CSV table of C-alpha atoms and ligand atoms in Angstrom, one decimal:
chain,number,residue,atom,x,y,z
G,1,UNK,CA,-158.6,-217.1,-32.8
G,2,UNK,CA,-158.1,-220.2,-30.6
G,3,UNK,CA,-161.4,-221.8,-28.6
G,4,UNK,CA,-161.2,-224.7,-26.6
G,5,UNK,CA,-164.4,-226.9,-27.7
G,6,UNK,CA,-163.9,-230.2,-27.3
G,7,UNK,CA,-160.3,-232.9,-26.9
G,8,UNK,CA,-162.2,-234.1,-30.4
G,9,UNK,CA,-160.9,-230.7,-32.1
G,10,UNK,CA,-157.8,-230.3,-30.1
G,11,UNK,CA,-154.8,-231.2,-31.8
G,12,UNK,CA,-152.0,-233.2,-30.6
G,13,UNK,CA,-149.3,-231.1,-30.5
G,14,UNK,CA,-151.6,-228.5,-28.6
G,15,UNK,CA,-152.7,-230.9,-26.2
G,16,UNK,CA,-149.2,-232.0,-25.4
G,17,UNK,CA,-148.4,-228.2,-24.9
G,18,UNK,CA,-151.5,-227.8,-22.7
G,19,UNK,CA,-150.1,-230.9,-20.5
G,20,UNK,CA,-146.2,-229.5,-20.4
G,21,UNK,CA,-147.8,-225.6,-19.5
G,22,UNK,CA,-150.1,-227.4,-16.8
G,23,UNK,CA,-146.7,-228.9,-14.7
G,24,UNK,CA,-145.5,-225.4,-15.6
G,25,UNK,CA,-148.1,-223.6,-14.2
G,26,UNK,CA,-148.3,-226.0,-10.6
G,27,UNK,CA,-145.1,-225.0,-10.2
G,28,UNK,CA,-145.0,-221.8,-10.9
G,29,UNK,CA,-148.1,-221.1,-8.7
G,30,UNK,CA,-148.0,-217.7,-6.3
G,31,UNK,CA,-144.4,-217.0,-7.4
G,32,UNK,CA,-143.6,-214.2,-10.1
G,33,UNK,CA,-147.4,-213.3,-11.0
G,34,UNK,CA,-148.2,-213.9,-14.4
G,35,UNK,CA,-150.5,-211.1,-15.7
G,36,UNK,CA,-151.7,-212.8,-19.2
G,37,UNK,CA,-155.3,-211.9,-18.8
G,38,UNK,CA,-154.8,-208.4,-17.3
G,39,UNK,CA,-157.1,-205.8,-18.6
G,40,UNK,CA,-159.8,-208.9,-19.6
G,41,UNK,CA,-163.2,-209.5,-18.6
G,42,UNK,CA,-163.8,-213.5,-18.9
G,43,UNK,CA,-167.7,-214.6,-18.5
G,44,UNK,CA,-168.7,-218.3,-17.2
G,45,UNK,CA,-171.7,-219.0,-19.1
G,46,UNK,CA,-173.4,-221.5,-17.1
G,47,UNK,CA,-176.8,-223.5,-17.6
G,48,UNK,CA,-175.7,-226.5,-15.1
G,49,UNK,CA,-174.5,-226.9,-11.9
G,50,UNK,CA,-170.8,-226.3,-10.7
G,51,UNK,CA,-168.5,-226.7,-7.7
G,52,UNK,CA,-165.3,-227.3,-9.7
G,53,UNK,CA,-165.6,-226.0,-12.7
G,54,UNK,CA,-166.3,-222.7,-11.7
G,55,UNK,CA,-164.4,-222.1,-9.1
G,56,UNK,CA,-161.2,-223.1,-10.4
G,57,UNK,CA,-162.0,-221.1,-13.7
G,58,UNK,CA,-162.6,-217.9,-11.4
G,59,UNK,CA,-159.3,-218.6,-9.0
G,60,UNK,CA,-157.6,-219.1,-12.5
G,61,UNK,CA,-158.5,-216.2,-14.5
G,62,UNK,CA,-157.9,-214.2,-11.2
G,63,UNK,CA,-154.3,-215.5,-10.7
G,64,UNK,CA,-153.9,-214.5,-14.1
G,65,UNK,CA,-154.4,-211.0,-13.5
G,66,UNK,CA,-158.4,-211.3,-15.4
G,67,UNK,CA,-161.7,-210.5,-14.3
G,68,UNK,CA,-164.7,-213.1,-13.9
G,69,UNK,CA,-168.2,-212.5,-14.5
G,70,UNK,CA,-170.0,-215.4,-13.4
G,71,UNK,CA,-173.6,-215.8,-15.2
G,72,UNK,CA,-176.5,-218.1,-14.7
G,73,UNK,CA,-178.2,-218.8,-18.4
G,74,UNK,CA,-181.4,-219.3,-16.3
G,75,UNK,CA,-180.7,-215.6,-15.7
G,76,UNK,CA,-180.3,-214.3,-19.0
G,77,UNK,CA,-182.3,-213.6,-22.0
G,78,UNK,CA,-180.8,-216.6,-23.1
G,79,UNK,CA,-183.2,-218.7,-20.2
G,80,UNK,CA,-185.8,-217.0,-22.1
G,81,UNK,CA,-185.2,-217.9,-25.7
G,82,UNK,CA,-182.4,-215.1,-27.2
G,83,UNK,CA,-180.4,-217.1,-29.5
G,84,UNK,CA,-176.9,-218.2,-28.3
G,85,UNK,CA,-176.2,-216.3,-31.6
G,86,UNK,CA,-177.1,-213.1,-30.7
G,87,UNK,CA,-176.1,-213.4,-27.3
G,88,UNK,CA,-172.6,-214.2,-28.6
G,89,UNK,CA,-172.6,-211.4,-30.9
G,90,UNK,CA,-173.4,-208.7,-27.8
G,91,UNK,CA,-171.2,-210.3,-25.1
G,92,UNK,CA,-168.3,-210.4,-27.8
G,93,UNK,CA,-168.0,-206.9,-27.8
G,94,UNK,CA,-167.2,-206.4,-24.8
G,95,UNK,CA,-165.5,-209.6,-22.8
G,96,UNK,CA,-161.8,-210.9,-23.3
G,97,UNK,CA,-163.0,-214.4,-23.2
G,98,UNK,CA,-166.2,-216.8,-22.6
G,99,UNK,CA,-166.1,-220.6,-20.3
G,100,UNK,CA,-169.3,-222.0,-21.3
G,101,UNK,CA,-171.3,-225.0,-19.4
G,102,UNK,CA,-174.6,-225.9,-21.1
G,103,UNK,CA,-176.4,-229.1,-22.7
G,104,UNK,CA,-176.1,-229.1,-26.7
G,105,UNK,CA,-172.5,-228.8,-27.8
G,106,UNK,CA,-173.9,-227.0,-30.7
G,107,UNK,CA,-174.2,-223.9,-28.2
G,108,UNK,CA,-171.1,-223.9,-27.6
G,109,UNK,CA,-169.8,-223.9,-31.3
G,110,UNK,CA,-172.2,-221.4,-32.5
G,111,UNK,CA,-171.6,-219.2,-29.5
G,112,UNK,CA,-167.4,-219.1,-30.4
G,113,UNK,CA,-168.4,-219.0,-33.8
G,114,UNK,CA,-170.4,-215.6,-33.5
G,115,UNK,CA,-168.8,-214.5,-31.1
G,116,UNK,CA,-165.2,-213.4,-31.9
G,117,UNK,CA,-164.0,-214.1,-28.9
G,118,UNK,CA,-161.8,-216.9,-27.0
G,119,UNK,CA,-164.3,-219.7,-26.2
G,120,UNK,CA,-164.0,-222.6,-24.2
G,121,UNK,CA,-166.2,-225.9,-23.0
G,122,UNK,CA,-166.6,-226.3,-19.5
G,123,UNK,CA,-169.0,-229.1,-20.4
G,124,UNK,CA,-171.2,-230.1,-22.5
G,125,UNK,CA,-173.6,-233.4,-22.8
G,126,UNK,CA,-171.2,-234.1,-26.0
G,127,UNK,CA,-167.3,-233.8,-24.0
G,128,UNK,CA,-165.8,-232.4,-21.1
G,129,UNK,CA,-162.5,-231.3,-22.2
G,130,UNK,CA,-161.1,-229.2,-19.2
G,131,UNK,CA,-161.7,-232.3,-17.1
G,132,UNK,CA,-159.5,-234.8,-19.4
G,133,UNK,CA,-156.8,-232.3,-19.5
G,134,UNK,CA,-156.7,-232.3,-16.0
G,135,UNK,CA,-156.6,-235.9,-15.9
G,136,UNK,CA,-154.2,-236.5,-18.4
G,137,UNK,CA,-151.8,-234.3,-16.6
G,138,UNK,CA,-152.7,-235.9,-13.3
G,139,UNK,CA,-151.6,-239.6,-14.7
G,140,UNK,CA,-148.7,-237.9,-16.2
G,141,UNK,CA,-147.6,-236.5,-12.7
G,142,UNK,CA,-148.2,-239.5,-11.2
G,143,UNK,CA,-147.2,-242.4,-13.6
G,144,UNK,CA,-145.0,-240.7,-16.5
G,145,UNK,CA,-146.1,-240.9,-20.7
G,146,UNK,CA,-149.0,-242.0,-21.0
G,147,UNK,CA,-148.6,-244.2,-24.0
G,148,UNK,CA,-147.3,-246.8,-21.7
G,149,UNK,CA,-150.9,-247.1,-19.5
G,150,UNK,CA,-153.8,-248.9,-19.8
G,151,UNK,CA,-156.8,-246.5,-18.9
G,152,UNK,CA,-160.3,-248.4,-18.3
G,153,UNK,CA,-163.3,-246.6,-18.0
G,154,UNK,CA,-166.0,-247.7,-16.0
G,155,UNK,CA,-170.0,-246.7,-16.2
G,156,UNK,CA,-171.8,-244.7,-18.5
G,157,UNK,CA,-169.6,-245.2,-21.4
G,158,UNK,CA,-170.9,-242.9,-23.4
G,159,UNK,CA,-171.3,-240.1,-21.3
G,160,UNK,CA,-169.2,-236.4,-21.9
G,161,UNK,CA,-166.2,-237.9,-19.7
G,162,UNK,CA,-165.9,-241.2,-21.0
G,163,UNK,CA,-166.2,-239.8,-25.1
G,164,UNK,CA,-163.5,-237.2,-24.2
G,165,UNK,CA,-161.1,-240.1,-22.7
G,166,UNK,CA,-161.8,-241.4,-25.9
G,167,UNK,CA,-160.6,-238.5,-28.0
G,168,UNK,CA,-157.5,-238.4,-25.5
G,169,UNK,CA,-156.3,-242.1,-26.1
G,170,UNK,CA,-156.7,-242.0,-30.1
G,171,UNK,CA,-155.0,-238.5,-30.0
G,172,UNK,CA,-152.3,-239.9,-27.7
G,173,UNK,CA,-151.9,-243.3,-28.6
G,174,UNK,CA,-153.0,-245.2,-25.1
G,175,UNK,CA,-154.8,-248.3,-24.6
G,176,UNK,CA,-158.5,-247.1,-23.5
G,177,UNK,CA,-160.9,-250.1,-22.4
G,178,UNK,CA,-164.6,-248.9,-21.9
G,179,UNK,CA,-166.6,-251.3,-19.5
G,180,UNK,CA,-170.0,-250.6,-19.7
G,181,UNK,CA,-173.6,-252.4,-20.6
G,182,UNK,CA,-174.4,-252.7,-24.0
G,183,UNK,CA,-176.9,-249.5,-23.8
G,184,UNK,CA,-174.2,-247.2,-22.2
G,185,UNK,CA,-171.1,-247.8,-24.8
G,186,UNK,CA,-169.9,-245.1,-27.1
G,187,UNK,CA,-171.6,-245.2,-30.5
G,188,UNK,CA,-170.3,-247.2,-33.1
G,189,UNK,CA,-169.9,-244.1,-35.4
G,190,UNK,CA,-167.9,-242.2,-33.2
G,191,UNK,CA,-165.7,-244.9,-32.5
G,192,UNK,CA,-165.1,-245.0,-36.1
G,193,UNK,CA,-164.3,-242.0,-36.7
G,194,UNK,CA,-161.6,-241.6,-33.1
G,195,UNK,CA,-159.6,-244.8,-34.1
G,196,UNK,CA,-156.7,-245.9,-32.4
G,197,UNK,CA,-156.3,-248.6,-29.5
G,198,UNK,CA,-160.2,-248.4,-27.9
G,199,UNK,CA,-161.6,-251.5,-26.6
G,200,UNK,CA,-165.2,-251.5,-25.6
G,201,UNK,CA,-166.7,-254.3,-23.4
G,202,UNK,CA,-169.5,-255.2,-21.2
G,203,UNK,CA,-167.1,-257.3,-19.5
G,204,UNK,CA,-166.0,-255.8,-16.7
G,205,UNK,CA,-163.5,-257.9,-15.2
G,206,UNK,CA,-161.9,-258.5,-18.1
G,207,UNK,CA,-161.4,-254.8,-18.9
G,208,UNK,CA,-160.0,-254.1,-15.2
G,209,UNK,CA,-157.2,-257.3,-15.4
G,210,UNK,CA,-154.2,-255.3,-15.3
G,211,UNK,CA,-155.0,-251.5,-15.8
G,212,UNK,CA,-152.7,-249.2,-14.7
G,213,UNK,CA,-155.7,-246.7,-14.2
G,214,UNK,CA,-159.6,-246.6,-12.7
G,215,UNK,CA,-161.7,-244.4,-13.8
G,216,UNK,CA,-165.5,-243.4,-13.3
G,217,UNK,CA,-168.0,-240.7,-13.8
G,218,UNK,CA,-171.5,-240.5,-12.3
G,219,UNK,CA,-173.9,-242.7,-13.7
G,220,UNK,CA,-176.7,-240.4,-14.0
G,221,UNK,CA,-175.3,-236.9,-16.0
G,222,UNK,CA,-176.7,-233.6,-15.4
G,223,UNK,CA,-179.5,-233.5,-17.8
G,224,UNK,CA,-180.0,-237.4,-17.9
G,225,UNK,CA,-182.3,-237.2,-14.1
G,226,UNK,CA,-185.3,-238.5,-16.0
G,227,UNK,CA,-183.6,-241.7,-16.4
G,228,UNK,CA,-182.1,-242.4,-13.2
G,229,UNK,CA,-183.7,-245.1,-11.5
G,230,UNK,CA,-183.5,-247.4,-14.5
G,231,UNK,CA,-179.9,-245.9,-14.5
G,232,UNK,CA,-178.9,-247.1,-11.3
G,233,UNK,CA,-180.5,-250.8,-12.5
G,234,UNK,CA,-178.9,-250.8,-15.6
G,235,UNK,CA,-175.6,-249.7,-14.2
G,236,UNK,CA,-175.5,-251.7,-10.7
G,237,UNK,CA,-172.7,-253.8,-11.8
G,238,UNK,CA,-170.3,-251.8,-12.8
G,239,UNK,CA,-169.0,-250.2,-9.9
G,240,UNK,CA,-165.2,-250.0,-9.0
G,241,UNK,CA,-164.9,-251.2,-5.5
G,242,UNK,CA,-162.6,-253.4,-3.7
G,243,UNK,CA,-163.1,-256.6,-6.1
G,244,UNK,CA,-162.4,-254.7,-9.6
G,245,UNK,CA,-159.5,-253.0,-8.3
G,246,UNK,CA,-158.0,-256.1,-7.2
G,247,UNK,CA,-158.1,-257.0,-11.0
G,248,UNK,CA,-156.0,-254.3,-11.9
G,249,UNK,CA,-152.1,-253.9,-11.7
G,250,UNK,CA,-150.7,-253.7,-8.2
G,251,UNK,CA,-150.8,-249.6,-7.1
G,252,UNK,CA,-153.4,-248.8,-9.7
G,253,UNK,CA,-154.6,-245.5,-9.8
G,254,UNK,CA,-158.3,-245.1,-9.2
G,255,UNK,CA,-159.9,-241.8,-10.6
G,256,UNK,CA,-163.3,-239.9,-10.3
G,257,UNK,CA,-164.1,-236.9,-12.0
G,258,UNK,CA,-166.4,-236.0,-9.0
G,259,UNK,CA,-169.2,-235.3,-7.3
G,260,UNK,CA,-168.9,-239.3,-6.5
G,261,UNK,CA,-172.0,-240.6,-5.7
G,262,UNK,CA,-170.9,-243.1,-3.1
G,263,UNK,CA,-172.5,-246.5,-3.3
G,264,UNK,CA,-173.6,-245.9,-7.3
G,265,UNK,CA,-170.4,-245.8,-9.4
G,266,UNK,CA,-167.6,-246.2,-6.1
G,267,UNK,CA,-167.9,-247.1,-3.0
G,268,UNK,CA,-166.9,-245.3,0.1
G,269,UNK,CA,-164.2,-247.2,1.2
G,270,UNK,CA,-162.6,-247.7,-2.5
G,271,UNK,CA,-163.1,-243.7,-2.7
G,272,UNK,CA,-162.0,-243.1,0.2
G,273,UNK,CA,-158.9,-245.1,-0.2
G,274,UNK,CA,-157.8,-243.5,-3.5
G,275,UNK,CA,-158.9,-240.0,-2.2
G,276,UNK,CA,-155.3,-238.4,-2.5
G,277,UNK,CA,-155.1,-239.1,-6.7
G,278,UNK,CA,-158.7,-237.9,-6.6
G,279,UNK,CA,-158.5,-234.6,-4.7
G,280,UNK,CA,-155.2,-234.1,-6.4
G,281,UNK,CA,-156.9,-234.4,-10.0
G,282,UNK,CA,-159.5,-232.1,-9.0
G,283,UNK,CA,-157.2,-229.6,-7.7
G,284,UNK,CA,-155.3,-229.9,-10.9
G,285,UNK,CA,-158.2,-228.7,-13.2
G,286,UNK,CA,-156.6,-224.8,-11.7
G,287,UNK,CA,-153.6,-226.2,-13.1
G,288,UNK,CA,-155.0,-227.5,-16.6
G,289,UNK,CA,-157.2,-225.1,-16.9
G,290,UNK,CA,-154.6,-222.0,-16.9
G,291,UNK,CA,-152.7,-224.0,-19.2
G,292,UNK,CA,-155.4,-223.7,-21.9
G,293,UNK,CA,-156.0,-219.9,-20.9
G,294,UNK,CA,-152.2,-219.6,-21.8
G,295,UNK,CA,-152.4,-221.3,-24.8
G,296,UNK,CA,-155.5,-219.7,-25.9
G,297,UNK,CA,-154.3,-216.4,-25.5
G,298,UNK,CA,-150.9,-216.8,-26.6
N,1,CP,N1,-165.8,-232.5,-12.4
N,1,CP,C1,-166.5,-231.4,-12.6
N,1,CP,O1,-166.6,-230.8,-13.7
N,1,CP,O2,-167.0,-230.9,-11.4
N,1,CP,P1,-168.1,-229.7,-11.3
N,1,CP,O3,-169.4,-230.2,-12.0
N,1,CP,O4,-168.3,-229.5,-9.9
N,1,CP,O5,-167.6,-228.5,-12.1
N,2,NVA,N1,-170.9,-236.7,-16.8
N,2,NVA,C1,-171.1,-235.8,-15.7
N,2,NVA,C2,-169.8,-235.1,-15.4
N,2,NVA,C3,-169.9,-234.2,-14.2
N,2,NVA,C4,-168.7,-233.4,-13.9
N,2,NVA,C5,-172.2,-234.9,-16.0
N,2,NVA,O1,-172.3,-234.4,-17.2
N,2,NVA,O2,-173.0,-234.6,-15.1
């Protein structure tokens, strides 16, 4: 039984196969149907908020010949207290697959691990797997390996996004530089245990000098709204805008993850500027995102 849990348990070779199915699957798209989830009732299990996530795992499961359930946790006996483990244990008898969005990652573990049943993050506060995929694939379509580009991550560099970038370049063998304050890099520990070429800096100029890529998340994740206005102090200088990208290599790519909060990590006019890489990464988490269904299921 496969699940997709976090770029941390992902091996290499699969994530390489989930990048060369993703091109596979753009292409591919509304020509000969593929029917790999017909006859399968896939829930999204959701206890945060959504645009792309969700929509592009419904289209996707859809195009696959599946059927989505979309449910709200809030509205569940799990909002109420079930445990994920019992929850898992019912909804496994009956669904194909479950794409789960909730806070502890440990939800999602224990949920694939009593549940029987293909299980996949769609965010948690620990990673954000589906997203990287989608990105890695993006710079791949865009620029060519990856092992040859400098990634440098801007912001809250310990947030889901940044510590699945971080699981990407030491699975992949990329140069990853994390500018961020000293309160918002990846713990030490984690570090330690991803290896590989990770540079982490408060230094923000010096990590954007030559980058082939930009990259930012909010600064303030879902679940974190408690600390946002000493979020937005702590964070105020290290935004990508006009002067950072002008560090970076001539035609650098500049990525968000989205929602951008314009004016916080971006600004408008650096957003706006890059929008065609952006809007094209988010339409590729469809892409990505039947990859791993493909993968999962095969
Ligand atoms: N990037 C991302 O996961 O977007 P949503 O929160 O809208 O799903
Ligand atoms: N780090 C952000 C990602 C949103 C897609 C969050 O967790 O809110």
């Amino acid at each position: 039984m496969k699940h997709l849990l976090s770029i941390e348990k992902l091996a290499r070779t699969d994530l390489e196969d989930i990048l060369a199915a993703s091109a596979v699957m753009k292409r591919e798209r509304g020509q000969a149907a593929s029917r790999l989830l017909a006859g399968q009732i896939w829930a999204l299990i959701f206890s945060k908020s959504s645009t792309r996530t969700r929509v592009s795992f419904e289209v996707g499961i859809r195009e696959l010949g599946g059927v989505t359930l979309f449910l709200s946790s809030r509205e569940m006996q799990l909002g109420r207290g079930e445990p994920v483990k019992d929850t898992a244990r019912v909804l496994g008898r009956w669904l194909g697959g479950a794409v789960i969005r909730t806070f502890d990652q440990t939800e999602v573990e224990e949920f694939a691990a009593y549940a029987g049943i293909p299980t996949i993050n769609a965010l948690t506060d620990a990673e954000h797997p589906c997203q990287i995929l989608a990105d890695l694939f993006t710079l791949q379509e865009k620029r060519g390996p990856i092992q040859n580009q400098v990634v440098t991550f801007v912001g809250d560099g310990a947030s889901n996004v940044a510590v699945s970038w971080i699981w990407a370049a030491a699975k992949l063998g990329f140069e990853l530089r994390v500018a961020a304050p000293r309160a918002y890099q990846p713990p030490a520990e984690l570090l330690r245990r991803a290896g590989g070429n990770i540079v982490c800096t408060e230094d923000l100029p010096a990590a954007a000098r030559g980058a082939d890529v930009l990259y930012t998340d909010v600064w303030t994740s879902m679940g974190k709204e408690a600390e946002e206005a000493r979020r937005l102090r702590d964070l105020s200088g290290y935004q990508i805008n006009a002067p950072v990208v002008k560090l970076a290599q001539p035609g650098a790519l500049v990525m968000h993850c989205l929602p951008a909060y314009r004016g916080k990590e971006i600004d408008a006019a650096t957003l706006e500027a890059h929008a065609g890489t952006i809007f094209d990464q988010a339409e590729n988490r469809l892409h990505a995102q039947k990859a791993v269904l493909k993968w999962i299921v095969g």
